Amino acid sequence: MSLTRKIKSKTRAIQGWIMLYFGRATGNQHLESKGLAGRPGNSLGQRSGKIRKMFKH
């Protein structure tokens, strides 16, 4: 994975965590669910990256 893709992936993950916890703190269920969907491990891009690493070795 290129450096720019890694940076984009990490920023999306951080943004998801922020939305999740901010939604919980404010009681905003919509924001919490959007953050939950953006959590690390839930995105297809991260899963495909892990699968590629498994088959590289």
PDB file of N, CA and C in Angstrom:
ATOM      1  N   MET A   1       0.848  -1.166   0.000  1.00  0.00           N
ATOM      2  CA  MET A   1       0.000   0.000   0.000  1.00  0.00           C
ATOM      3  C   MET A   1       0.897   1.232   0.000  1.00  0.00           C
ATOM      4  N   SER A   2       0.552   2.195  -0.804  1.00  0.00           N
ATOM      5  CA  SER A   2       1.369   3.399  -0.905  1.00  0.00           C
ATOM      6  C   SER A   2       1.200   4.259   0.354  1.00  0.00           C
ATOM      7  N   LEU A   3       2.106   5.165   0.521  1.00  0.00           N
ATOM      8  CA  LEU A   3       2.092   6.030   1.698  1.00  0.00           C
ATOM      9  C   LEU A   3       0.830   6.884   1.742  1.00  0.00           C
ATOM     10  N   THR A   4       0.399   7.405   0.611  1.00  0.00           N
ATOM     11  CA  THR A   4      -0.802   8.249   0.597  1.00  0.00           C
ATOM     12  C   THR A   4      -2.038   7.445   0.958  1.00  0.00           C
ATOM     13  N   ARG A   5      -2.120   6.203   0.517  1.00  0.00           N
ATOM     14  CA  ARG A   5      -3.269   5.364   0.870  1.00  0.00           C
ATOM     15  C   ARG A   5      -3.275   5.044   2.351  1.00  0.00           C
ATOM     16  N   LYS A   6      -2.079   4.824   2.921  1.00  0.00           N
ATOM     17  CA  LYS A   6      -1.982   4.548   4.355  1.00  0.00           C
ATOM     18  C   LYS A   6      -2.434   5.759   5.162  1.00  0.00           C
ATOM     19  N   ILE A   7      -2.008   6.935   4.742  1.00  0.00           N
ATOM     20  CA  ILE A   7      -2.385   8.159   5.444  1.00  0.00           C
ATOM     21  C   ILE A   7      -3.887   8.380   5.364  1.00  0.00           C
ATOM     22  N   LYS A   8      -4.462   8.197   4.169  1.00  0.00           N
ATOM     23  CA  LYS A   8      -5.910   8.353   4.012  1.00  0.00           C
ATOM     24  C   LYS A   8      -6.673   7.353   4.859  1.00  0.00           C
ATOM     25  N   SER A   9      -6.191   6.129   4.905  1.00  0.00           N
ATOM     26  CA  SER A   9      -6.835   5.088   5.690  1.00  0.00           C
ATOM     27  C   SER A   9      -6.809   5.422   7.177  1.00  0.00           C
ATOM     28  N   LYS A  10      -5.668   5.862   7.660  1.00  0.00           N
ATOM     29  CA  LYS A  10      -5.541   6.216   9.078  1.00  0.00           C
ATOM     30  C   LYS A  10      -6.406   7.414   9.428  1.00  0.00           C
ATOM     31  N   THR A  11      -6.473   8.418   8.554  1.00  0.00           N
ATOM     32  CA  THR A  11      -7.298   9.584   8.854  1.00  0.00           C
ATOM     33  C   THR A  11      -8.774   9.221   8.874  1.00  0.00           C
ATOM     34  N   ARG A  12      -9.201   8.321   7.981  1.00  0.00           N
ATOM     35  CA  ARG A  12     -10.595   7.865   8.012  1.00  0.00           C
ATOM     36  C   ARG A  12     -10.896   7.107   9.299  1.00  0.00           C
ATOM     37  N   ALA A  13      -9.939   6.286   9.744  1.00  0.00           N
ATOM     38  CA  ALA A  13     -10.122   5.521  10.970  1.00  0.00           C
ATOM     39  C   ALA A  13     -10.220   6.455  12.174  1.00  0.00           C
ATOM     40  N   ILE A  14      -9.348   7.437  12.234  1.00  0.00           N
ATOM     41  CA  ILE A  14      -9.369   8.397  13.344  1.00  0.00           C
ATOM     42  C   ILE A  14     -10.669   9.193  13.322  1.00  0.00           C
ATOM     43  N   GLN A  15     -11.093   9.582  12.136  1.00  0.00           N
ATOM     44  CA  GLN A  15     -12.343  10.329  11.999  1.00  0.00           C
ATOM     45  C   GLN A  15     -13.526   9.469  12.480  1.00  0.00           C
ATOM     46  N   GLY A  16     -13.490   8.181  12.172  1.00  0.00           N
ATOM     47  CA  GLY A  16     -14.553   7.283  12.628  1.00  0.00           C
ATOM     48  C   GLY A  16     -14.589   7.168  14.136  1.00  0.00           C
ATOM     49  N   TRP A  17     -13.422   7.041  14.759  1.00  0.00           N
ATOM     50  CA  TRP A  17     -13.356   6.952  16.223  1.00  0.00           C
ATOM     51  C   TRP A  17     -13.869   8.236  16.867  1.00  0.00           C
ATOM     52  N   ILE A  18     -13.496   9.385  16.297  1.00  0.00           N
ATOM     53  CA  ILE A  18     -13.943  10.671  16.844  1.00  0.00           C
ATOM     54  C   ILE A  18     -15.459  10.778  16.751  1.00  0.00           C
ATOM     55  N   MET A  19     -16.024  10.431  15.597  1.00  0.00           N
ATOM     56  CA  MET A  19     -17.480  10.505  15.435  1.00  0.00           C
ATOM     57  C   MET A  19     -18.182   9.556  16.391  1.00  0.00           C
ATOM     58  N   LEU A  20     -17.620   8.363  16.576  1.00  0.00           N
ATOM     59  CA  LEU A  20     -18.227   7.378  17.476  1.00  0.00           C
ATOM     60  C   LEU A  20     -18.296   7.915  18.902  1.00  0.00           C
ATOM     61  N   TYR A  21     -17.174   8.365  19.429  1.00  0.00           N
ATOM     62  CA  TYR A  21     -17.150   8.819  20.816  1.00  0.00           C
ATOM     63  C   TYR A  21     -17.845  10.161  21.015  1.00  0.00           C
ATOM     64  N   PHE A  22     -17.797  11.030  20.038  1.00  0.00           N
ATOM     65  CA  PHE A  22     -18.525  12.295  20.136  1.00  0.00           C
ATOM     66  C   PHE A  22     -20.028  12.036  20.096  1.00  0.00           C
ATOM     67  N   GLY A  23     -20.442  11.088  19.262  1.00  0.00           N
ATOM     68  CA  GLY A  23     -21.854  10.722  19.216  1.00  0.00           C
ATOM     69  C   GLY A  23     -22.326  10.120  20.525  1.00  0.00           C
ATOM     70  N   ARG A  24     -21.494   9.292  21.142  1.00  0.00           N
ATOM     71  CA  ARG A  24     -21.845   8.713  22.444  1.00  0.00           C
ATOM     72  C   ARG A  24     -21.928   9.787  23.520  1.00  0.00           C
ATOM     73  N   ALA A  25     -20.970  10.718  23.496  1.00  0.00           N
ATOM     74  CA  ALA A  25     -20.932  11.759  24.524  1.00  0.00           C
ATOM     75  C   ALA A  25     -22.127  12.698  24.426  1.00  0.00           C
ATOM     76  N   THR A  26     -22.575  12.979  23.215  1.00  0.00           N
ATOM     77  CA  THR A  26     -23.686  13.909  23.029  1.00  0.00           C
ATOM     78  C   THR A  26     -25.032  13.217  22.947  1.00  0.00           C
ATOM     79  N   GLY A  27     -25.036  11.909  22.841  1.00  0.00           N
ATOM     80  CA  GLY A  27     -26.294  11.176  22.720  1.00  0.00           C
ATOM     81  C   GLY A  27     -26.855  11.179  21.308  1.00  0.00           C
ATOM     82  N   ASN A  28     -26.049  11.526  20.333  1.00  0.00           N
ATOM     83  CA  ASN A  28     -26.467  11.585  18.942  1.00  0.00           C
ATOM     84  C   ASN A  28     -26.267  10.201  18.313  1.00  0.00           C
ATOM     85  N   GLN A  29     -27.336   9.430  18.170  1.00  0.00           N
ATOM     86  CA  GLN A  29     -27.240   8.065  17.672  1.00  0.00           C
ATOM     87  C   GLN A  29     -26.815   8.006  16.215  1.00  0.00           C
ATOM     88  N   HIS A  30     -27.217   8.972  15.421  1.00  0.00           N
ATOM     89  CA  HIS A  30     -26.844   8.996  14.004  1.00  0.00           C
ATOM     90  C   HIS A  30     -25.330   9.154  13.851  1.00  0.00           C
ATOM     91  N   LEU A  31     -24.778  10.081  14.589  1.00  0.00           N
ATOM     92  CA  LEU A  31     -23.336  10.319  14.543  1.00  0.00           C
ATOM     93  C   LEU A  31     -22.573   9.103  15.082  1.00  0.00           C
ATOM     94  N   GLU A  32     -23.112   8.501  16.130  1.00  0.00           N
ATOM     95  CA  GLU A  32     -22.477   7.313  16.704  1.00  0.00           C
ATOM     96  C   GLU A  32     -22.463   6.158  15.710  1.00  0.00           C
ATOM     97  N   SER A  33     -23.553   5.957  14.990  1.00  0.00           N
ATOM     98  CA  SER A  33     -23.608   4.857  14.024  1.00  0.00           C
ATOM     99  C   SER A  33     -22.687   5.111  12.833  1.00  0.00           C
ATOM    100  N   LYS A  34     -22.551   6.378  12.418  1.00  0.00           N
ATOM    101  CA  LYS A  34     -21.616   6.693  11.338  1.00  0.00           C
ATOM    102  C   LYS A  34     -20.185   6.430  11.785  1.00  0.00           C
ATOM    103  N   GLY A  35     -19.881   6.759  13.026  1.00  0.00           N
ATOM    104  CA  GLY A  35     -18.555   6.497  13.567  1.00  0.00           C
ATOM    105  C   GLY A  35     -18.290   5.016  13.725  1.00  0.00           C
ATOM    106  N   LEU A  36     -19.319   4.272  14.092  1.00  0.00           N
ATOM    107  CA  LEU A  36     -19.184   2.825  14.248  1.00  0.00           C
ATOM    108  C   LEU A  36     -18.887   2.165  12.910  1.00  0.00           C
ATOM    109  N   ALA A  37     -19.485   2.675  11.854  1.00  0.00           N
ATOM    110  CA  ALA A  37     -19.233   2.130  10.517  1.00  0.00           C
ATOM    111  C   ALA A  37     -17.831   2.459  10.034  1.00  0.00           C
ATOM    112  N   GLY A  38     -17.257   3.551  10.517  1.00  0.00           N
ATOM    113  CA  GLY A  38     -15.926   3.961  10.093  1.00  0.00           C
ATOM    114  C   GLY A  38     -14.800   3.425  10.950  1.00  0.00           C
ATOM    115  N   ARG A  39     -15.139   2.570  11.892  1.00  0.00           N
ATOM    116  CA  ARG A  39     -14.108   2.009  12.771  1.00  0.00           C
ATOM    117  C   ARG A  39     -13.107   1.179  11.991  1.00  0.00           C
ATOM    118  N   PRO A  40     -11.882   1.101  12.489  1.00  0.00           N
ATOM    119  CA  PRO A  40     -10.881   0.263  11.824  1.00  0.00           C
ATOM    120  C   PRO A  40     -11.326  -1.198  11.784  1.00  0.00           C
ATOM    121  N   GLY A  41     -11.076  -1.831  10.673  1.00  0.00           N
ATOM    122  CA  GLY A  41     -11.473  -3.222  10.516  1.00  0.00           C
ATOM    123  C   GLY A  41     -12.819  -3.386   9.849  1.00  0.00           C
ATOM    124  N   ASN A  42     -13.605  -2.333   9.806  1.00  0.00           N
ATOM    125  CA  ASN A  42     -14.914  -2.413   9.179  1.00  0.00           C
ATOM    126  C   ASN A  42     -14.895  -2.005   7.723  1.00  0.00           C
ATOM    127  N   SER A  43     -13.819  -1.403   7.290  1.00  0.00           N
ATOM    128  CA  SER A  43     -13.792  -0.932   5.913  1.00  0.00           C
ATOM    129  C   SER A  43     -13.244  -2.009   4.982  1.00  0.00           C
ATOM    130  N   LEU A  44     -13.768  -2.042   3.806  1.00  0.00           N
ATOM    131  CA  LEU A  44     -13.354  -3.029   2.821  1.00  0.00           C
ATOM    132  C   LEU A  44     -11.897  -2.834   2.416  1.00  0.00           C
ATOM    133  N   GLY A  45     -11.445  -1.592   2.363  1.00  0.00           N
ATOM    134  CA  GLY A  45     -10.066  -1.322   1.984  1.00  0.00           C
ATOM    135  C   GLY A  45      -9.061  -1.900   2.964  1.00  0.00           C
ATOM    136  N   GLN A  46      -9.367  -1.820   4.247  1.00  0.00           N
ATOM    137  CA  GLN A  46      -8.455  -2.363   5.241  1.00  0.00           C
ATOM    138  C   GLN A  46      -8.459  -3.889   5.205  1.00  0.00           C
ATOM    139  N   ARG A  47      -9.614  -4.467   4.992  1.00  0.00           N
ATOM    140  CA  ARG A  47      -9.684  -5.928   4.919  1.00  0.00           C
ATOM    141  C   ARG A  47      -8.941  -6.453   3.702  1.00  0.00           C
ATOM    142  N   SER A  48      -9.089  -5.770   2.572  1.00  0.00           N
ATOM    143  CA  SER A  48      -8.400  -6.229   1.366  1.00  0.00           C
ATOM    144  C   SER A  48      -6.892  -6.092   1.524  1.00  0.00           C
ATOM    145  N   GLY A  49      -6.454  -5.048   2.230  1.00  0.00           N
ATOM    146  CA  GLY A  49      -5.025  -4.885   2.489  1.00  0.00           C
ATOM    147  C   GLY A  49      -4.478  -6.017   3.342  1.00  0.00           C
ATOM    148  N   LYS A  50      -5.241  -6.448   4.333  1.00  0.00           N
ATOM    149  CA  LYS A  50      -4.809  -7.553   5.193  1.00  0.00           C
ATOM    150  C   LYS A  50      -4.767  -8.864   4.413  1.00  0.00           C
ATOM    151  N   ILE A  51      -5.726  -9.066   3.521  1.00  0.00           N
ATOM    152  CA  ILE A  51      -5.759 -10.283   2.720  1.00  0.00           C
ATOM    153  C   ILE A  51      -4.575 -10.322   1.760  1.00  0.00           C
ATOM    154  N   ARG A  52      -4.250  -9.158   1.164  1.00  0.00           N
ATOM    155  CA  ARG A  52      -3.090  -9.092   0.271  1.00  0.00           C
ATOM    156  C   ARG A  52      -1.808  -9.437   1.007  1.00  0.00           C
ATOM    157  N   LYS A  53      -1.670  -8.933   2.236  1.00  0.00           N
ATOM    158  CA  LYS A  53      -0.472  -9.232   3.028  1.00  0.00           C
ATOM    159  C   LYS A  53      -0.363 -10.711   3.330  1.00  0.00           C
ATOM    160  N   MET A  54      -1.486 -11.373   3.564  1.00  0.00           N
ATOM    161  CA  MET A  54      -1.471 -12.815   3.853  1.00  0.00           C
ATOM    162  C   MET A  54      -0.938 -13.605   2.673  1.00  0.00           C
ATOM    163  N   PHE A  55      -1.312 -13.239   1.474  1.00  0.00           N
ATOM    164  CA  PHE A  55      -0.910 -13.995   0.300  1.00  0.00           C
ATOM    165  C   PHE A  55       0.440 -13.573  -0.280  1.00  0.00           C
ATOM    166  N   LYS A  56       1.004 -12.482   0.204  1.00  0.00           N
ATOM    167  CA  LYS A  56       2.322 -12.052  -0.264  1.00  0.00           C
ATOM    168  C   LYS A  56       3.422 -12.993   0.220  1.00  0.00           C
ATOM    169  N   HIS A  57       3.280 -13.496   1.421  1.00  0.00           N
ATOM    170  CA  HIS A  57       4.343 -14.299   2.026  1.00  0.00           C
ATOM    171  C   HIS A  57       4.339 -15.662   1.489  1.00  0.00           C
TER     172      HIS A  57
END
